Amino acid sequence: MQYMQNSLNSKANNRGTHLIIRRFYKQHTGVMIKMSGFMVLGCLFLLFHLHEYSAQYCAEGYVRLSVGWVKCTPKKTCQERGFVIHNGYCRRSCPRDFYISQEDRTCHKACPYDTVVNGSYCFTSTQCTDMDMFVYNGGCVESCLPETVVTMSGVCVHNCPNETITNTTHCINPNNCTEAGKVIYNETCMDNCPPGSPYVVSGACASDCPPDKVLYHHQCITQHGCIQEEGKLIQGRSCVESCSPDTPNLYEGRCHTECPSGTVLNASLSTCLVDSVCADRGQFIHNKTCIAECPRYVSGKVCVDECPERNVLHHKECITITRCTSFKYLYMFVFNGTCVTSCPEEAPNTYLDYMCYAVCPWNYVAEDRRCVSKYECSSKIIHNNTCVTSCPARAPLFNIDSFGMKSCLSICPAKTVINDKQCVSDKLCKSKQMVIFNGTCLITCPWAAPYHSRGICHQQCPQGQRAVDTECIECESDKLIDGKECIYKFQCQERNKFHHQGMCLSSCPHGTIDNKYVLGNTCLAQPDLPLLLTLIIVAILVCIIICICMTIPRNGIGTQSKGIKATLTTKNRHQVYKNHGFEEHEVGECSDDTNDVNTGPFRQRGNEGADDVDVVATDENDQYDITHIKSDDLVDILNEMEQGSQSET
């Protein structure tokens, strides 16, 4: 029972499982189908790639034969049977657009760099030319283009490679051109050189020979070849039979205008000799020519007009100074570039014990016919470059330099003065409180120039200076001199002194008078009394005449006790009011008591053309002057004056 029960339970469980599976398949059937498809495709892809790359599993030197599982065969066998190799496979032919390498029967998308294309094959250049073909532009062609030439390796090019030249169709070796008797011009082998380059240099045409070659029969040959091989001479840039008159001198196979440096001319043979050869012959060199005797002097083996430096003349031969003066040799003296036995009278002094001098060199003086250092003459005096005990009469003065050396002088130098026969600086003279007069340092100024200013004597003080005793004092323009002091004018007044001509004085000098109160302590020149009296008298007389003129009566006014007079001036006439009426006159006429004047009535207001009026009112006691009164106001004024006059009467 228990077993059956278990069986029943087991069947029930299996049934449930199948139901679950069936339900799963129903729900996921599409997914399962897709997964199965992917698995199939993966297997096919794997099989394809195993087939595609199965060749790599062949051993080295082997290739795969056909599609399928790996089956390898030797690469050589594939090539010998006429097959080709492509991607590790041995095939009957290359794929489309591929080339077959003729060397190894290998397929290439493009021919290798060192090969050329010939149809569908890649050939080497040699393979191309072995078939009587040419290489051009990466291909193998039957002939080259007209504008190209063929190299020696069978390649068509526009220009021949280096170290080759063209013969218009092929590139050849230059030696082949010259060995054939031809010439090279512009990298081309030609029969003759063109006119512009007529010379041949090593088989090539040139416009001129190189510097190391010379021209000989239109050929540029070496200089050695001209002299040694051809037996000719070199003149300029040409190889010639003999030297021309322009270059007559021959030296080492070359023609020269002048002999080269280090050589001299042998005039008799027109050849150049080395200097030493001329000397070995016992001859002398003069103007680069070898001669038997010098025209002037000899220095070594060379003729000279003057002996060289550090040489002196001795019997027409230039010798060294050492040879002339040394005790081991001649032991003589040098005078004027000549070796002499003793110094002459015109140059008696010896310098360095062998040089004759008329005047010793700088810093040396003569003493006992020897040139000694001037410092050896410190205890004596130097005169004319000679050491003496005292100065001569023609040079009585002396000077002492900064080294303490004394020298005789006829006059003192600039900025120096005489002080007891010694020339001293003017500053030194003044520093000793002394004065200078006529180039001489003195204790005081002489009577001829008694005043001194800044240490120099003068007959009169310089302009702008004032004499105080014998000293000239200079003050500023607004100051006065009081003794040796410069003071202002108010200071002079405070000292109760007087100022006169820039001086502050205790009293005014003779011929002047003090003007203490009017002009402030100033000295004035004393006036001329006769002239002053004359001027006073003239002034008095003038005053008297004026007074008399003023008291003279006019038109009887003076005889009247009272009266009024007014003058009206117009442009052309005068109208004079007098005693209640006007008198009219021409301009320039005088008014008087005569009856030749025209009297008229008193002018009314508005007198046209009238100017100012002069009015004078007089009586016995007073006189009133009223001037510049306008003509329109004249009536009122005169009436008032007249009424006043009547009231007084």
mmCIF file with all atom_site columns, N, CA and C in Angstrom, residues 95-148:
data_model
loop_
_atom_site.group_PDB
_atom_site.id
_atom_site.type_symbol
_atom_site.label_atom_id
_atom_site.label_alt_id
_atom_site.label_comp_id
_atom_site.label_asym_id
_atom_site.label_entity_id
_atom_site.label_seq_id
_atom_site.pdbx_PDB_ins_code
_atom_site.Cartn_x
_atom_site.Cartn_y
_atom_site.Cartn_z
_atom_site.occupancy
_atom_site.B_iso_or_equiv
_atom_site.pdbx_formal_charge
_atom_site.auth_seq_id
_atom_site.auth_comp_id
_atom_site.auth_asym_id
_atom_site.auth_atom_id
_atom_site.pdbx_PDB_model_num
ATOM 1   N N  . PRO A 1 95  ? 43.961 36.581 -58.023 1.00 0.00 ? 95  PRO A N  1
ATOM 2   C CA . PRO A 1 95  ? 42.654 37.242 -58.136 1.00 0.00 ? 95  PRO A CA 1
ATOM 3   C C  . PRO A 1 95  ? 42.731 38.416 -59.103 1.00 0.00 ? 95  PRO A C  1
ATOM 4   N N  . ARG A 1 96  ? 41.565 38.909 -59.422 1.00 0.00 ? 96  ARG A N  1
ATOM 5   C CA . ARG A 1 96  ? 41.494 40.037 -60.347 1.00 0.00 ? 96  ARG A CA 1
ATOM 6   C C  . ARG A 1 96  ? 42.191 41.256 -59.734 1.00 0.00 ? 96  ARG A C  1
ATOM 7   N N  . ASP A 1 97  ? 42.843 42.063 -60.602 1.00 0.00 ? 97  ASP A N  1
ATOM 8   C CA . ASP A 1 97  ? 43.583 43.287 -60.209 1.00 0.00 ? 97  ASP A CA 1
ATOM 9   C C  . ASP A 1 97  ? 44.821 42.985 -59.384 1.00 0.00 ? 97  ASP A C  1
ATOM 10  N N  . PHE A 1 98  ? 45.308 41.756 -59.412 1.00 0.00 ? 98  PHE A N  1
ATOM 11  C CA . PHE A 1 98  ? 46.558 41.414 -58.750 1.00 0.00 ? 98  PHE A CA 1
ATOM 12  C C  . PHE A 1 98  ? 47.608 41.117 -59.810 1.00 0.00 ? 98  PHE A C  1
ATOM 13  N N  . TYR A 1 99  ? 48.907 41.342 -59.454 1.00 0.00 ? 99  TYR A N  1
ATOM 14  C CA . TYR A 1 99  ? 50.023 41.089 -60.356 1.00 0.00 ? 99  TYR A CA 1
ATOM 15  C C  . TYR A 1 99  ? 50.826 39.904 -59.848 1.00 0.00 ? 99  TYR A C  1
ATOM 16  N N  . ILE A 1 100 ? 51.421 39.176 -60.831 1.00 0.00 ? 100 ILE A N  1
ATOM 17  C CA . ILE A 1 100 ? 52.231 37.997 -60.503 1.00 0.00 ? 100 ILE A CA 1
ATOM 18  C C  . ILE A 1 100 ? 53.698 38.401 -60.547 1.00 0.00 ? 100 ILE A C  1
ATOM 19  N N  . SER A 1 101 ? 54.365 38.161 -59.448 1.00 0.00 ? 101 SER A N  1
ATOM 20  C CA . SER A 1 101 ? 55.798 38.424 -59.405 1.00 0.00 ? 101 SER A CA 1
ATOM 21  C C  . SER A 1 101 ? 56.510 37.304 -60.153 1.00 0.00 ? 101 SER A C  1
ATOM 22  N N  . GLN A 1 102 ? 57.284 37.688 -61.153 1.00 0.00 ? 102 GLN A N  1
ATOM 23  C CA . GLN A 1 102 ? 57.970 36.701 -61.967 1.00 0.00 ? 102 GLN A CA 1
ATOM 24  C C  . GLN A 1 102 ? 59.067 36.003 -61.173 1.00 0.00 ? 102 GLN A C  1
ATOM 25  N N  . GLU A 1 103 ? 59.492 36.595 -60.115 1.00 0.00 ? 103 GLU A N  1
ATOM 26  C CA . GLU A 1 103 ? 60.584 36.019 -59.327 1.00 0.00 ? 103 GLU A CA 1
ATOM 27  C C  . GLU A 1 103 ? 60.092 34.850 -58.487 1.00 0.00 ? 103 GLU A C  1
ATOM 28  N N  . ASP A 1 104 ? 59.004 35.045 -57.723 1.00 0.00 ? 104 ASP A N  1
ATOM 29  C CA . ASP A 1 104 ? 58.579 34.014 -56.768 1.00 0.00 ? 104 ASP A CA 1
ATOM 30  C C  . ASP A 1 104 ? 57.145 33.553 -56.989 1.00 0.00 ? 104 ASP A C  1
ATOM 31  N N  . ARG A 1 105 ? 56.504 33.945 -58.103 1.00 0.00 ? 105 ARG A N  1
ATOM 32  C CA . ARG A 1 105 ? 55.158 33.501 -58.445 1.00 0.00 ? 105 ARG A CA 1
ATOM 33  C C  . ARG A 1 105 ? 54.179 33.857 -57.321 1.00 0.00 ? 105 ARG A C  1
ATOM 34  N N  . THR A 1 106 ? 54.318 35.033 -56.795 1.00 0.00 ? 106 THR A N  1
ATOM 35  C CA . THR A 1 106 ? 53.465 35.488 -55.695 1.00 0.00 ? 106 THR A CA 1
ATOM 36  C C  . THR A 1 106 ? 52.549 36.589 -56.204 1.00 0.00 ? 106 THR A C  1
ATOM 37  N N  . CYS A 1 107 ? 51.298 36.579 -55.728 1.00 0.00 ? 107 CYS A N  1
ATOM 38  C CA . CYS A 1 107 ? 50.331 37.602 -56.130 1.00 0.00 ? 107 CYS A CA 1
ATOM 39  C C  . CYS A 1 107 ? 50.537 38.874 -55.312 1.00 0.00 ? 107 CYS A C  1
ATOM 40  N N  . HIS A 1 108 ? 50.491 40.061 -55.990 1.00 0.00 ? 108 HIS A N  1
ATOM 41  C CA . HIS A 1 108 ? 50.667 41.367 -55.331 1.00 0.00 ? 108 HIS A CA 1
ATOM 42  C C  . HIS A 1 108 ? 49.604 42.328 -55.822 1.00 0.00 ? 108 HIS A C  1
ATOM 43  N N  . LYS A 1 109 ? 49.095 43.096 -54.897 1.00 0.00 ? 109 LYS A N  1
ATOM 44  C CA . LYS A 1 109 ? 48.160 44.139 -55.286 1.00 0.00 ? 109 LYS A CA 1
ATOM 45  C C  . LYS A 1 109 ? 48.864 45.213 -56.120 1.00 0.00 ? 109 LYS A C  1
ATOM 46  N N  . ALA A 1 110 ? 50.115 45.449 -55.815 1.00 0.00 ? 110 ALA A N  1
ATOM 47  C CA . ALA A 1 110 ? 50.967 46.377 -56.583 1.00 0.00 ? 110 ALA A CA 1
ATOM 48  C C  . ALA A 1 110 ? 52.357 45.781 -56.636 1.00 0.00 ? 110 ALA A C  1
ATOM 49  N N  . CYS A 1 111 ? 53.052 45.991 -57.736 1.00 0.00 ? 111 CYS A N  1
ATOM 50  C CA . CYS A 1 111 ? 54.398 45.425 -57.880 1.00 0.00 ? 111 CYS A CA 1
ATOM 51  C C  . CYS A 1 111 ? 55.339 46.012 -56.840 1.00 0.00 ? 111 CYS A C  1
ATOM 52  N N  . PRO A 1 112 ? 56.247 45.238 -56.287 1.00 0.00 ? 112 PRO A N  1
ATOM 53  C CA . PRO A 1 112 ? 57.204 45.739 -55.297 1.00 0.00 ? 112 PRO A CA 1
ATOM 54  C C  . PRO A 1 112 ? 58.045 46.893 -55.860 1.00 0.00 ? 112 PRO A C  1
ATOM 55  N N  . TYR A 1 113 ? 58.713 47.594 -54.938 1.00 0.00 ? 113 TYR A N  1
ATOM 56  C CA . TYR A 1 113 ? 59.446 48.807 -55.287 1.00 0.00 ? 113 TYR A CA 1
ATOM 57  C C  . TYR A 1 113 ? 60.528 48.545 -56.331 1.00 0.00 ? 113 TYR A C  1
ATOM 58  N N  . ASP A 1 114 ? 61.231 47.423 -56.238 1.00 0.00 ? 114 ASP A N  1
ATOM 59  C CA . ASP A 1 114 ? 62.363 47.148 -57.114 1.00 0.00 ? 114 ASP A CA 1
ATOM 60  C C  . ASP A 1 114 ? 61.960 46.395 -58.378 1.00 0.00 ? 114 ASP A C  1
ATOM 61  N N  . THR A 1 115 ? 60.676 46.404 -58.728 1.00 0.00 ? 115 THR A N  1
ATOM 62  C CA . THR A 1 115 ? 60.199 45.717 -59.930 1.00 0.00 ? 115 THR A CA 1
ATOM 63  C C  . THR A 1 115 ? 59.382 46.685 -60.766 1.00 0.00 ? 115 THR A C  1
ATOM 64  N N  . VAL A 1 116 ? 59.103 46.265 -62.012 1.00 0.00 ? 116 VAL A N  1
ATOM 65  C CA . VAL A 1 116 ? 58.312 47.068 -62.926 1.00 0.00 ? 116 VAL A CA 1
ATOM 66  C C  . VAL A 1 116 ? 57.185 46.215 -63.472 1.00 0.00 ? 116 VAL A C  1
ATOM 67  N N  . VAL A 1 117 ? 56.127 46.889 -63.954 1.00 0.00 ? 117 VAL A N  1
ATOM 68  C CA . VAL A 1 117 ? 54.941 46.188 -64.445 1.00 0.00 ? 117 VAL A CA 1
ATOM 69  C C  . VAL A 1 117 ? 55.124 45.859 -65.924 1.00 0.00 ? 117 VAL A C  1
ATOM 70  N N  . ASN A 1 118 ? 54.799 44.582 -66.247 1.00 0.00 ? 118 ASN A N  1
ATOM 71  C CA . ASN A 1 118 ? 54.755 44.154 -67.650 1.00 0.00 ? 118 ASN A CA 1
ATOM 72  C C  . ASN A 1 118 ? 53.489 43.316 -67.824 1.00 0.00 ? 118 ASN A C  1
ATOM 73  N N  . GLY A 1 119 ? 52.424 43.954 -68.255 1.00 0.00 ? 119 GLY A N  1
ATOM 74  C CA . GLY A 1 119 ? 51.140 43.266 -68.345 1.00 0.00 ? 119 GLY A CA 1
ATOM 75  C C  . GLY A 1 119 ? 50.620 42.986 -66.956 1.00 0.00 ? 119 GLY A C  1
ATOM 76  N N  . SER A 1 120 ? 50.400 41.677 -66.632 1.00 0.00 ? 120 SER A N  1
ATOM 77  C CA . SER A 1 120 ? 49.949 41.287 -65.289 1.00 0.00 ? 120 SER A CA 1
ATOM 78  C C  . SER A 1 120 ? 51.092 40.727 -64.462 1.00 0.00 ? 120 SER A C  1
ATOM 79  N N  . TYR A 1 121 ? 52.320 40.953 -64.906 1.00 0.00 ? 121 TYR A N  1
ATOM 80  C CA . TYR A 1 121 ? 53.490 40.407 -64.223 1.00 0.00 ? 121 TYR A CA 1
ATOM 81  C C  . TYR A 1 121 ? 54.348 41.553 -63.675 1.00 0.00 ? 121 TYR A C  1
ATOM 82  N N  . CYS A 1 122 ? 55.078 41.210 -62.626 1.00 0.00 ? 122 CYS A N  1
ATOM 83  C CA . CYS A 1 122 ? 56.066 42.127 -62.036 1.00 0.00 ? 122 CYS A CA 1
ATOM 84  C C  . CYS A 1 122 ? 57.444 41.607 -62.411 1.00 0.00 ? 122 CYS A C  1
ATOM 85  N N  . PHE A 1 123 ? 58.198 42.373 -63.236 1.00 0.00 ? 123 PHE A N  1
ATOM 86  C CA . PHE A 1 123 ? 59.529 41.987 -63.675 1.00 0.00 ? 123 PHE A CA 1
ATOM 87  C C  . PHE A 1 123 ? 60.565 42.839 -62.953 1.00 0.00 ? 123 PHE A C  1
ATOM 88  N N  . THR A 1 124 ? 61.762 42.300 -62.803 1.00 0.00 ? 124 THR A N  1
ATOM 89  C CA . THR A 1 124 ? 62.888 43.128 -62.376 1.00 0.00 ? 124 THR A CA 1
ATOM 90  C C  . THR A 1 124 ? 63.393 43.888 -63.596 1.00 0.00 ? 124 THR A C  1
ATOM 91  N N  . SER A 1 125 ? 64.183 44.938 -63.336 1.00 0.00 ? 125 SER A N  1
ATOM 92  C CA . SER A 1 125 ? 64.718 45.732 -64.445 1.00 0.00 ? 125 SER A CA 1
ATOM 93  C C  . SER A 1 125 ? 65.566 44.867 -65.362 1.00 0.00 ? 125 SER A C  1
ATOM 94  N N  . THR A 1 126 ? 66.310 43.968 -64.761 1.00 0.00 ? 126 THR A N  1
ATOM 95  C CA . THR A 1 126 ? 67.176 43.101 -65.574 1.00 0.00 ? 126 THR A CA 1
ATOM 96  C C  . THR A 1 126 ? 66.342 42.181 -66.464 1.00 0.00 ? 126 THR A C  1
ATOM 97  N N  . GLN A 1 127 ? 65.273 41.645 -65.889 1.00 0.00 ? 127 GLN A N  1
ATOM 98  C CA . GLN A 1 127 ? 64.406 40.779 -66.688 1.00 0.00 ? 127 GLN A CA 1
ATOM 99  C C  . GLN A 1 127 ? 63.799 41.551 -67.849 1.00 0.00 ? 127 GLN A C  1
ATOM 100 N N  . CYS A 1 128 ? 63.493 42.880 -67.568 1.00 0.00 ? 128 CYS A N  1
ATOM 101 C CA . CYS A 1 128 ? 62.902 43.701 -68.620 1.00 0.00 ? 128 CYS A CA 1
ATOM 102 C C  . CYS A 1 128 ? 63.912 43.955 -69.736 1.00 0.00 ? 128 CYS A C  1
ATOM 103 N N  . THR A 1 129 ? 65.132 44.339 -69.352 1.00 0.00 ? 129 THR A N  1
ATOM 104 C CA . THR A 1 129 ? 66.140 44.666 -70.369 1.00 0.00 ? 129 THR A CA 1
ATOM 105 C C  . THR A 1 129 ? 66.660 43.408 -71.061 1.00 0.00 ? 129 THR A C  1
ATOM 106 N N  . ASP A 1 130 ? 66.639 42.270 -70.385 1.00 0.00 ? 130 ASP A N  1
ATOM 107 C CA . ASP A 1 130 ? 67.075 41.030 -71.042 1.00 0.00 ? 130 ASP A CA 1
ATOM 108 C C  . ASP A 1 130 ? 66.159 40.670 -72.201 1.00 0.00 ? 130 ASP A C  1
ATOM 109 N N  . MET A 1 131 ? 64.961 41.178 -72.172 1.00 0.00 ? 131 MET A N  1
ATOM 110 C CA . MET A 1 131 ? 64.027 40.922 -73.270 1.00 0.00 ? 131 MET A CA 1
ATOM 111 C C  . MET A 1 131 ? 64.081 42.047 -74.286 1.00 0.00 ? 131 MET A C  1
ATOM 112 N N  . ASP A 1 132 ? 65.195 42.853 -74.271 1.00 0.00 ? 132 ASP A N  1
ATOM 113 C CA . ASP A 1 132 ? 65.392 43.991 -75.181 1.00 0.00 ? 132 ASP A CA 1
ATOM 114 C C  . ASP A 1 132 ? 64.286 45.039 -75.031 1.00 0.00 ? 132 ASP A C  1
ATOM 115 N N  . MET A 1 133 ? 63.852 45.194 -73.802 1.00 0.00 ? 133 MET A N  1
ATOM 116 C CA . MET A 1 133 ? 62.867 46.218 -73.491 1.00 0.00 ? 133 MET A CA 1
ATOM 117 C C  . MET A 1 133 ? 63.499 47.240 -72.534 1.00 0.00 ? 133 MET A C  1
ATOM 118 N N  . PHE A 1 134 ? 62.772 48.285 -72.247 1.00 0.00 ? 134 PHE A N  1
ATOM 119 C CA . PHE A 1 134 ? 63.307 49.383 -71.429 1.00 0.00 ? 134 PHE A CA 1
ATOM 120 C C  . PHE A 1 134 ? 62.377 49.660 -70.260 1.00 0.00 ? 134 PHE A C  1
ATOM 121 N N  . VAL A 1 135 ? 62.948 50.184 -69.191 1.00 0.00 ? 135 VAL A N  1
ATOM 122 C CA . VAL A 1 135 ? 62.181 50.525 -67.990 1.00 0.00 ? 135 VAL A CA 1
ATOM 123 C C  . VAL A 1 135 ? 61.834 52.007 -68.047 1.00 0.00 ? 135 VAL A C  1
ATOM 124 N N  . TYR A 1 136 ? 60.543 52.303 -67.894 1.00 0.00 ? 136 TYR A N  1
ATOM 125 C CA . TYR A 1 136 ? 60.124 53.709 -67.906 1.00 0.00 ? 136 TYR A CA 1
ATOM 126 C C  . TYR A 1 136 ? 58.884 53.886 -67.038 1.00 0.00 ? 136 TYR A C  1
ATOM 127 N N  . ASN A 1 137 ? 58.968 54.795 -66.132 1.00 0.00 ? 137 ASN A N  1
ATOM 128 C CA . ASN A 1 137 ? 57.836 55.205 -65.295 1.00 0.00 ? 137 ASN A CA 1
ATOM 129 C C  . ASN A 1 137 ? 57.213 53.999 -64.593 1.00 0.00 ? 137 ASN A C  1
ATOM 130 N N  . GLY A 1 138 ? 58.046 53.065 -64.066 1.00 0.00 ? 138 GLY A N  1
ATOM 131 C CA . GLY A 1 138 ? 57.564 51.911 -63.308 1.00 0.00 ? 138 GLY A CA 1
ATOM 132 C C  . GLY A 1 138 ? 57.058 50.773 -64.163 1.00 0.00 ? 138 GLY A C  1
ATOM 133 N N  . GLY A 1 139 ? 57.249 50.862 -65.484 1.00 0.00 ? 139 GLY A N  1
ATOM 134 C CA . GLY A 1 139 ? 56.782 49.797 -66.355 1.00 0.00 ? 139 GLY A CA 1
ATOM 135 C C  . GLY A 1 139 ? 57.858 49.355 -67.326 1.00 0.00 ? 139 GLY A C  1
ATOM 136 N N  . CYS A 1 140 ? 57.616 48.265 -67.988 1.00 0.00 ? 140 CYS A N  1
ATOM 137 C CA . CYS A 1 140 ? 58.547 47.716 -68.955 1.00 0.00 ? 140 CYS A CA 1
ATOM 138 C C  . CYS A 1 140 ? 57.976 48.019 -70.341 1.00 0.00 ? 140 CYS A C  1
ATOM 139 N N  . VAL A 1 141 ? 58.725 48.884 -71.112 1.00 0.00 ? 141 VAL A N  1
ATOM 140 C CA . VAL A 1 141 ? 58.212 49.339 -72.406 1.00 0.00 ? 141 VAL A CA 1
ATOM 141 C C  . VAL A 1 141 ? 59.163 48.897 -73.513 1.00 0.00 ? 141 VAL A C  1
ATOM 142 N N  . GLU A 1 142 ? 58.633 48.890 -74.736 1.00 0.00 ? 142 GLU A N  1
ATOM 143 C CA . GLU A 1 142 ? 59.441 48.435 -75.873 1.00 0.00 ? 142 GLU A CA 1
ATOM 144 C C  . GLU A 1 142 ? 60.396 49.510 -76.365 1.00 0.00 ? 142 GLU A C  1
ATOM 145 N N  . SER A 1 143 ? 60.091 50.807 -76.154 1.00 0.00 ? 143 SER A N  1
ATOM 146 C CA . SER A 1 143 ? 60.990 51.881 -76.589 1.00 0.00 ? 143 SER A CA 1
ATOM 147 C C  . SER A 1 143 ? 60.777 53.095 -75.691 1.00 0.00 ? 143 SER A C  1
ATOM 148 N N  . CYS A 1 144 ? 61.807 53.947 -75.621 1.00 0.00 ? 144 CYS A N  1
ATOM 149 C CA . CYS A 1 144 ? 61.743 55.167 -74.805 1.00 0.00 ? 144 CYS A CA 1
ATOM 150 C C  . CYS A 1 144 ? 61.120 56.289 -75.610 1.00 0.00 ? 144 CYS A C  1
ATOM 151 N N  . LEU A 1 145 ? 60.591 57.261 -74.922 1.00 0.00 ? 145 LEU A N  1
ATOM 152 C CA . LEU A 1 145 ? 60.019 58.431 -75.581 1.00 0.00 ? 145 LEU A CA 1
ATOM 153 C C  . LEU A 1 145 ? 61.130 59.276 -76.201 1.00 0.00 ? 145 LEU A C  1
ATOM 154 N N  . PRO A 1 146 ? 60.824 60.096 -77.201 1.00 0.00 ? 146 PRO A N  1
ATOM 155 C CA . PRO A 1 146 ? 61.878 60.893 -77.875 1.00 0.00 ? 146 PRO A CA 1
ATOM 156 C C  . PRO A 1 146 ? 62.585 61.867 -76.934 1.00 0.00 ? 146 PRO A C  1
ATOM 157 N N  . GLU A 1 147 ? 61.865 62.397 -75.934 1.00 0.00 ? 147 GLU A N  1
ATOM 158 C CA . GLU A 1 147 ? 62.500 63.393 -75.056 1.00 0.00 ? 147 GLU A CA 1
ATOM 159 C C  . GLU A 1 147 ? 63.306 62.764 -73.934 1.00 0.00 ? 147 GLU A C  1
ATOM 160 N N  . THR A 1 148 ? 63.458 61.443 -73.943 1.00 0.00 ? 148 THR A N  1
ATOM 161 C CA . THR A 1 148 ? 64.223 60.766 -72.906 1.00 0.00 ? 148 THR A CA 1
ATOM 162 C C  . THR A 1 148 ? 65.437 60.084 -73.509 1.00 0.00 ? 148 THR A C  1
#
